[in-house]
Every structure is written in C-alpha cells, then in structure tokens.
PDB file of C-alpha atoms in Angstrom:
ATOM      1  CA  UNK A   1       0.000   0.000   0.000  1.00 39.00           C
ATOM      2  CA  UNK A   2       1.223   3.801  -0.646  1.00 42.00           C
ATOM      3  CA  UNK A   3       0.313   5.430   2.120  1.00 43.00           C
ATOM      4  CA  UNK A   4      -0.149   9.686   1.906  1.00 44.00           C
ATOM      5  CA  UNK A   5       2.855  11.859   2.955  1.00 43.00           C
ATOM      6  CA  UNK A   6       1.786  14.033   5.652  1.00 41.00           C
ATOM      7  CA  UNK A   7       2.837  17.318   3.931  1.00 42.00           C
ATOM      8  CA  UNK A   8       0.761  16.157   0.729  1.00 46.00           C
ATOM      9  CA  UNK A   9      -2.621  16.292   0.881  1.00 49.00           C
ATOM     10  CA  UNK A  10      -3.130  17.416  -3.064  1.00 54.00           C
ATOM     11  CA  UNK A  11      -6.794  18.158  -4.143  1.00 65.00           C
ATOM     12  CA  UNK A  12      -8.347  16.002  -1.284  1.00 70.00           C
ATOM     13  CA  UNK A  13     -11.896  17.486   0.265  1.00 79.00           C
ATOM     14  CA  UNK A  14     -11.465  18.190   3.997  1.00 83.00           C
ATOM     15  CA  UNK A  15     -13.982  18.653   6.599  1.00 87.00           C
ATOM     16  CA  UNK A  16     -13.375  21.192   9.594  1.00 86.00           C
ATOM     17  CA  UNK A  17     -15.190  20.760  12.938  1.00 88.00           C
ATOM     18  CA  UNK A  18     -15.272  23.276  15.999  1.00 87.00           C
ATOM     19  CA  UNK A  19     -17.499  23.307  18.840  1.00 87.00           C
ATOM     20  CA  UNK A  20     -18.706  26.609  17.488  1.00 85.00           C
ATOM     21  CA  UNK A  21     -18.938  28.376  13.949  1.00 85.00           C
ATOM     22  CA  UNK A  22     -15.705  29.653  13.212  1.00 79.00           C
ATOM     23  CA  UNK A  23     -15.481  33.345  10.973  1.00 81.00           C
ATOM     24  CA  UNK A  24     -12.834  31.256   9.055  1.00 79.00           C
ATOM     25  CA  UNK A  25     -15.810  28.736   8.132  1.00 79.00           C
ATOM     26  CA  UNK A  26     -17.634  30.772   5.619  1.00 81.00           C
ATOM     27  CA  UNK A  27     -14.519  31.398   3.492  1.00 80.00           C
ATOM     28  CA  UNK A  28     -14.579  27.515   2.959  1.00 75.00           C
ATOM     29  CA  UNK A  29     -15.951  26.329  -0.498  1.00 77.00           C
ATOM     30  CA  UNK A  30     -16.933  23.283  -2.207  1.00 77.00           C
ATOM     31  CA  UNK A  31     -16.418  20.604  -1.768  1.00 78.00           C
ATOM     32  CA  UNK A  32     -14.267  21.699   1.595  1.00 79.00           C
ATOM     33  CA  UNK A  33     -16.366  22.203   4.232  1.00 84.00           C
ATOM     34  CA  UNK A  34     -17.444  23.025   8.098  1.00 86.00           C
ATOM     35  CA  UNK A  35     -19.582  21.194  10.776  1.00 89.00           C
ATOM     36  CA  UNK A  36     -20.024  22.904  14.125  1.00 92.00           C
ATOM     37  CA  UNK A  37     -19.343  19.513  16.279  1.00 93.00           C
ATOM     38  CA  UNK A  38     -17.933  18.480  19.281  1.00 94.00           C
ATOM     39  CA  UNK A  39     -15.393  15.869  19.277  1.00 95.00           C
ATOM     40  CA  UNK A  40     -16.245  13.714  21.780  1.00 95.00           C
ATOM     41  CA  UNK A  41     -19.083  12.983  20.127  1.00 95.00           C
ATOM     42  CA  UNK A  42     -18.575  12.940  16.560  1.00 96.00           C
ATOM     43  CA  UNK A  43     -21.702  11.918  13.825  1.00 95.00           C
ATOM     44  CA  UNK A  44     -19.747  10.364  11.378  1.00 96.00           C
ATOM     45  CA  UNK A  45     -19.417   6.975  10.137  1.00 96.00           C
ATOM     46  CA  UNK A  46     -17.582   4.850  11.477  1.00 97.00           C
ATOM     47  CA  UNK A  47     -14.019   4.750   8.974  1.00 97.00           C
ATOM     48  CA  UNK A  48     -14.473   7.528   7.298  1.00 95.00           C
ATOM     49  CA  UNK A  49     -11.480   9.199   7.108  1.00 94.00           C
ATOM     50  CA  UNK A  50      -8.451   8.323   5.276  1.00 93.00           C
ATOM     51  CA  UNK A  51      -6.336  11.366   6.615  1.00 92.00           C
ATOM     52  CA  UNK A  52      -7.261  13.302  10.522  1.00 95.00           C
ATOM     53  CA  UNK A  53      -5.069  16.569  11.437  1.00 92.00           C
ATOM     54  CA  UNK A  54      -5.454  17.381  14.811  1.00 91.00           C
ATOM     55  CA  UNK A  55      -2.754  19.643  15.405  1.00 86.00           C
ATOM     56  CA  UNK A  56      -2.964  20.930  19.436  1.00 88.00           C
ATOM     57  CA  UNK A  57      -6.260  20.256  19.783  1.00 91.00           C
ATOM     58  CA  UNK A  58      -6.671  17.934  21.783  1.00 94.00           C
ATOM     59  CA  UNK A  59      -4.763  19.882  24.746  1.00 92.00           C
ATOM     60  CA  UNK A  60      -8.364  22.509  24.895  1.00 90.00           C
ATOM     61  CA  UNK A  61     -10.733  19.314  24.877  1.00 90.00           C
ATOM     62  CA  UNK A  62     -12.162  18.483  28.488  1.00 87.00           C
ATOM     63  CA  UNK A  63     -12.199  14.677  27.820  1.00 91.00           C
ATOM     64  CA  UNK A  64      -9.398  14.101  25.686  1.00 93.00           C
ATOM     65  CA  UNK A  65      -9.850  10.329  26.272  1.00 95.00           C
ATOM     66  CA  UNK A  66     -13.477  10.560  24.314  1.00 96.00           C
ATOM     67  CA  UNK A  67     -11.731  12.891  21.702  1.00 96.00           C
ATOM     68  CA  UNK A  68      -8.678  10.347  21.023  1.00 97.00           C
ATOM     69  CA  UNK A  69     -11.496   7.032  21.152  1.00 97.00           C
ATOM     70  CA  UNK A  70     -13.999   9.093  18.861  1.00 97.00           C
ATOM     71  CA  UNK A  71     -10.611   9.759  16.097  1.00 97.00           C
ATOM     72  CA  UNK A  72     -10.011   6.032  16.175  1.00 98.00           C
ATOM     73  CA  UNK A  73     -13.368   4.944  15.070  1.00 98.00           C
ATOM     74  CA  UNK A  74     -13.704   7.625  12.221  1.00 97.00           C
ATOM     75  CA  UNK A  75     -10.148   7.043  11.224  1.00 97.00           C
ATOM     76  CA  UNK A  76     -10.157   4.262   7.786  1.00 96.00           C
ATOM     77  CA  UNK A  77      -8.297   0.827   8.422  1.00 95.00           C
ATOM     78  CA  UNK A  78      -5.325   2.285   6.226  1.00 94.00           C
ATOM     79  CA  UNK A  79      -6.158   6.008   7.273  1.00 94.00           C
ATOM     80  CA  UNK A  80      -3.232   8.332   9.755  1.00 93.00           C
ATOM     81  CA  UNK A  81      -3.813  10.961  12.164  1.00 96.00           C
ATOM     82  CA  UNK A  82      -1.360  13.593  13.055  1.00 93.00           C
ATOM     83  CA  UNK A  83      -2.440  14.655  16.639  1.00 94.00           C
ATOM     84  CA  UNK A  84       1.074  16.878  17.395  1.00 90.00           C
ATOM     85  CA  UNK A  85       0.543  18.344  20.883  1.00 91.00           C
ATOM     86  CA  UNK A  86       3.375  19.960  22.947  1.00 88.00           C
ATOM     87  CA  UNK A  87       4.737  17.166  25.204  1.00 90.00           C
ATOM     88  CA  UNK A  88       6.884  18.417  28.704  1.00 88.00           C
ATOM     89  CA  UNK A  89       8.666  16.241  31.384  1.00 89.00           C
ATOM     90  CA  UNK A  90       6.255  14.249  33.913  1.00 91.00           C
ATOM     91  CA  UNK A  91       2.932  13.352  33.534  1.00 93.00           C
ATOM     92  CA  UNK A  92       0.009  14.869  31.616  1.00 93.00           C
ATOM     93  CA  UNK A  93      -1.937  17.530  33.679  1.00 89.00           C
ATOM     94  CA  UNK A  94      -4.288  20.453  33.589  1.00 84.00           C
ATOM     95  CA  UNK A  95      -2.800  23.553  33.812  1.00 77.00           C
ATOM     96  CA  UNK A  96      -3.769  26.204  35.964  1.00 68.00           C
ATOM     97  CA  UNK A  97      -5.180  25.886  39.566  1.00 53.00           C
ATOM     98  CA  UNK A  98      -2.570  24.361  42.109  1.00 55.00           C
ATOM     99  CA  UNK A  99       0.107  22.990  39.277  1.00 55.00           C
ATOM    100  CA  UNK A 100       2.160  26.426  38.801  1.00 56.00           C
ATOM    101  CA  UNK A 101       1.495  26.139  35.211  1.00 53.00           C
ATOM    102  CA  UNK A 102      -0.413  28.428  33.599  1.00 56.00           C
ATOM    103  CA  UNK A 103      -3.966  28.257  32.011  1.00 57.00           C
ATOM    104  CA  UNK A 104      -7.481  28.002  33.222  1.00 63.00           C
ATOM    105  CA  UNK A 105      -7.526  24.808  34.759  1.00 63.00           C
ATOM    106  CA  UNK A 106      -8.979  23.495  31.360  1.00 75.00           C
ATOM    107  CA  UNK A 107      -6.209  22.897  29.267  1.00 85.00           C
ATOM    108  CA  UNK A 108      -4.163  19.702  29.611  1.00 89.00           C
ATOM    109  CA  UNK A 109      -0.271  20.280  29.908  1.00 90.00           C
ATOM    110  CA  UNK A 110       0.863  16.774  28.147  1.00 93.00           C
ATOM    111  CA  UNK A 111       3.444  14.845  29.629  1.00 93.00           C
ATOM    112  CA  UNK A 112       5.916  12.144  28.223  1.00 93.00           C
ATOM    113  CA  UNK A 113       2.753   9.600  29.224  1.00 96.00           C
ATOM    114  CA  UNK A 114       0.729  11.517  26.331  1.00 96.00           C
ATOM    115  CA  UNK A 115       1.779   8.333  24.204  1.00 96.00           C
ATOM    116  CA  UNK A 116       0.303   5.841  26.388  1.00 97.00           C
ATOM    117  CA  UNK A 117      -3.094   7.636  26.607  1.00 97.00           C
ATOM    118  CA  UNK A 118      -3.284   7.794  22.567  1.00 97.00           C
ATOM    119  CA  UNK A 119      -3.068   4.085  22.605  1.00 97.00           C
ATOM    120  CA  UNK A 120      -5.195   3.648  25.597  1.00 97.00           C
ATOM    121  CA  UNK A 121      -7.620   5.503  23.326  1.00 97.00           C
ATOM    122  CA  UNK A 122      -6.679   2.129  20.971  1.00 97.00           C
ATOM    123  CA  UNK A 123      -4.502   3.935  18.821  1.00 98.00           C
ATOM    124  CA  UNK A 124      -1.058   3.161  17.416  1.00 98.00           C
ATOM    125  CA  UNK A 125       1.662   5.473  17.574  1.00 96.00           C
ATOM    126  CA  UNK A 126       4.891   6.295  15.740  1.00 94.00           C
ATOM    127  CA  UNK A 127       6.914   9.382  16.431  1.00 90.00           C
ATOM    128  CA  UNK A 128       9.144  10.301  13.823  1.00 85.00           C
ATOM    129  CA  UNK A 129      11.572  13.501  13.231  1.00 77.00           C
ATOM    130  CA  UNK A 130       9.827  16.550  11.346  1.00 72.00           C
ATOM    131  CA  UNK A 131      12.852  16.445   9.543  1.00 67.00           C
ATOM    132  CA  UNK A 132      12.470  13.131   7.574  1.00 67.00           C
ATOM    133  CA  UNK A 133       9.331  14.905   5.712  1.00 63.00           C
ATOM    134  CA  UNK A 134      11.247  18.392   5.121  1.00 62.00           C
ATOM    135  CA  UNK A 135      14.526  16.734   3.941  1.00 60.00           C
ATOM    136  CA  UNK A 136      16.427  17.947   6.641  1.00 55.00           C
ATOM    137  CA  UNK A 137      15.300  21.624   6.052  1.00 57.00           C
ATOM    138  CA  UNK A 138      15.051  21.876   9.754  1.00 52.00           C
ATOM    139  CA  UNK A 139      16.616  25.402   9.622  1.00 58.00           C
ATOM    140  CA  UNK A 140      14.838  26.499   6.548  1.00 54.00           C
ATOM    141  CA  UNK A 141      11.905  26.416   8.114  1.00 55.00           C
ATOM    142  CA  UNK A 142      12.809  28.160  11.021  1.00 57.00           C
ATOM    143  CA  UNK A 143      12.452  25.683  13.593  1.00 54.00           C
ATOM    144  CA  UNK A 144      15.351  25.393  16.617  1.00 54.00           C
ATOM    145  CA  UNK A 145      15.131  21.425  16.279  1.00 62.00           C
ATOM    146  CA  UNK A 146      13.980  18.557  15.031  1.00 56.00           C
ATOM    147  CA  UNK A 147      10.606  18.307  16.666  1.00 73.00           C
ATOM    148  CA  UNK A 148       8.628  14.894  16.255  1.00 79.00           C
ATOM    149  CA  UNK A 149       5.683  14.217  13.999  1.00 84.00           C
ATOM    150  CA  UNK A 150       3.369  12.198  15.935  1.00 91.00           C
ATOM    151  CA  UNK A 151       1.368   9.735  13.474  1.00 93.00           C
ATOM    152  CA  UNK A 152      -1.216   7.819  14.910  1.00 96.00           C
ATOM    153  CA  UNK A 153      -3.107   4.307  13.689  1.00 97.00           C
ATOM    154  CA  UNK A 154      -5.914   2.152  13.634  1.00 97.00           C
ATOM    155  CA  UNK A 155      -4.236  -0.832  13.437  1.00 96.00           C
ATOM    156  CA  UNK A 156      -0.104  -2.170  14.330  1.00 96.00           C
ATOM    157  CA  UNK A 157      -0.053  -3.411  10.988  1.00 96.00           C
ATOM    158  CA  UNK A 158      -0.789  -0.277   8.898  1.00 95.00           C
ATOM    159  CA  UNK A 159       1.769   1.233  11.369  1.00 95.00           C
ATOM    160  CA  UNK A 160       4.527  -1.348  10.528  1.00 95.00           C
ATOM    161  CA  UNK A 161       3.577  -1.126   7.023  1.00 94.00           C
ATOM    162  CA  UNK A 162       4.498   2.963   7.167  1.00 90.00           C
ATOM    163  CA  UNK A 163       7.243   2.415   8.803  1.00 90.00           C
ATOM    164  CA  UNK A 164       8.519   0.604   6.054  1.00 91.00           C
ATOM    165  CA  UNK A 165       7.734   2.439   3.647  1.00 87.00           C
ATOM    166  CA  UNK A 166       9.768   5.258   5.233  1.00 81.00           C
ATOM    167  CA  UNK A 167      12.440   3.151   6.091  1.00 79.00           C
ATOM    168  CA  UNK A 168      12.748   3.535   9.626  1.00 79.00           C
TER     169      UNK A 168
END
C-alpha cells in the first residue's frame, strides 16, 4: 500500500469541525467544508477518514480520552492521524489551579505519558523527526530542532507497514 505523505494532501476534500462556527468557516468552499461539532461525540461513520489533522487540539478538549477514542473509530483501516501536541517532562496535567502552570484549569499540559493515553484511546503510535518529511530543512523552516511528527493508527499493521515504507 502507498500510504499519503503528511505534507501532501493534493486536491483532497477536507472537513473542519469546531465546537462553534468559526469566521474562518464561511470562506470555505466546495467541496471543503465546516460542521459545528464536538469531538467527543462525533456523527460520522464509522471509517471515514483516510487522513485526521489534529494539530494541538486535543490539549483545549475536556475529555481528551473521548476525543482520542472518537478519532479512532472515524479514522479508515489504512487512514493516519497527526495529533502533534506539545509534550513536557512528567505526567500529563491540567494547567492552571494548584500545578504552577499556567492556564485556566482546562487545558491539559501533556506529559511524556501523552503516548500511552493515545493508545489507551486504541490507537497506534509512531513518532518520527519533522525532519524526515522536510529533507532535513530543519533550519529552513525556522524551527530550533527537530521536533517529532506524531502519526497515529488504527491498526499495528498499517503502522509497521508505514514504517517501512519510510524506512525507519
């Protein structure tokens, strides 16, 4: 199987979901579009999506648990998620009240367990460097260091299979 690189999407539809309507949403058209949704409790099929992008979302969700398990189902059998957050030392947290971090008390501050709770969520997870996609343009694109890309899966074997195919 070829599986999508994550920095080519091509002419692929998307669909964008917020708990509220966005200003950004009416600039969408055809066939790209937006669904005011929450994502804990998604109303799509189950497997229908071949590609998610959740890029630091899931750090302003209340029940990031629901959020990851709800991914999993609509994510295809051969389908990837990107779900980058911004992992520190420790565990995962909320920020705010009583953990010197700041924030509302909403937020979760993800720590190095952040993995575990993606695949306690039954997903599959393989971290690779940023810099494997941007041919080691690191610098070029202005980042300090080789952050990780965070791809998630339904399934070990599609997993193993892109691992392959990237040669890692």
């Amino acid at each position: 199987a070829h599986f999508p690189s994550p920095y080519f999407i091509g002419e692929a539809r998307y669909t964008a979901i917020a708990p509220i309507r966005l200003p950004e949403a009416d600039q969408l058209r055809g066939p790209h579009r937006f669904l005011e949704m929450d994502i804990t409790r998604l109303s799509f099929s189950d497997a229908s999506f071949d590609v998610i992008i959740g890029n630091h979302v899931l750090p302003y969700v209340r029940s990031d648990f629901l959020a990851m398990s709800e991914l999993h189902r609509c994510l295809k059998s051969e389908g990837l998620a990107f779900l980058n957050v911004m992992v520190g030392p420790g565990k995962s947290r909320r920020a705010g009240e009583g953990t010197g971090l700041p924030g509302t008390g909403k937020e979760w501050r993800y720590g190095e367990d952040y993995f575990e709770r993606l695949e306690a969520a039954g997903l599959f997870v393989l971290k690779i460097p940023l810099g494997i996609f941007l041919s080691g343009r690191i610098e070029m694109a202005g980042l300090p260091e080789d952050p990780l890309q965070i791809l998630c899966f339904k399934f070990r074997e599609t997993m193993e299979r892109y691992r392959e195919e990237l040669h890692l």
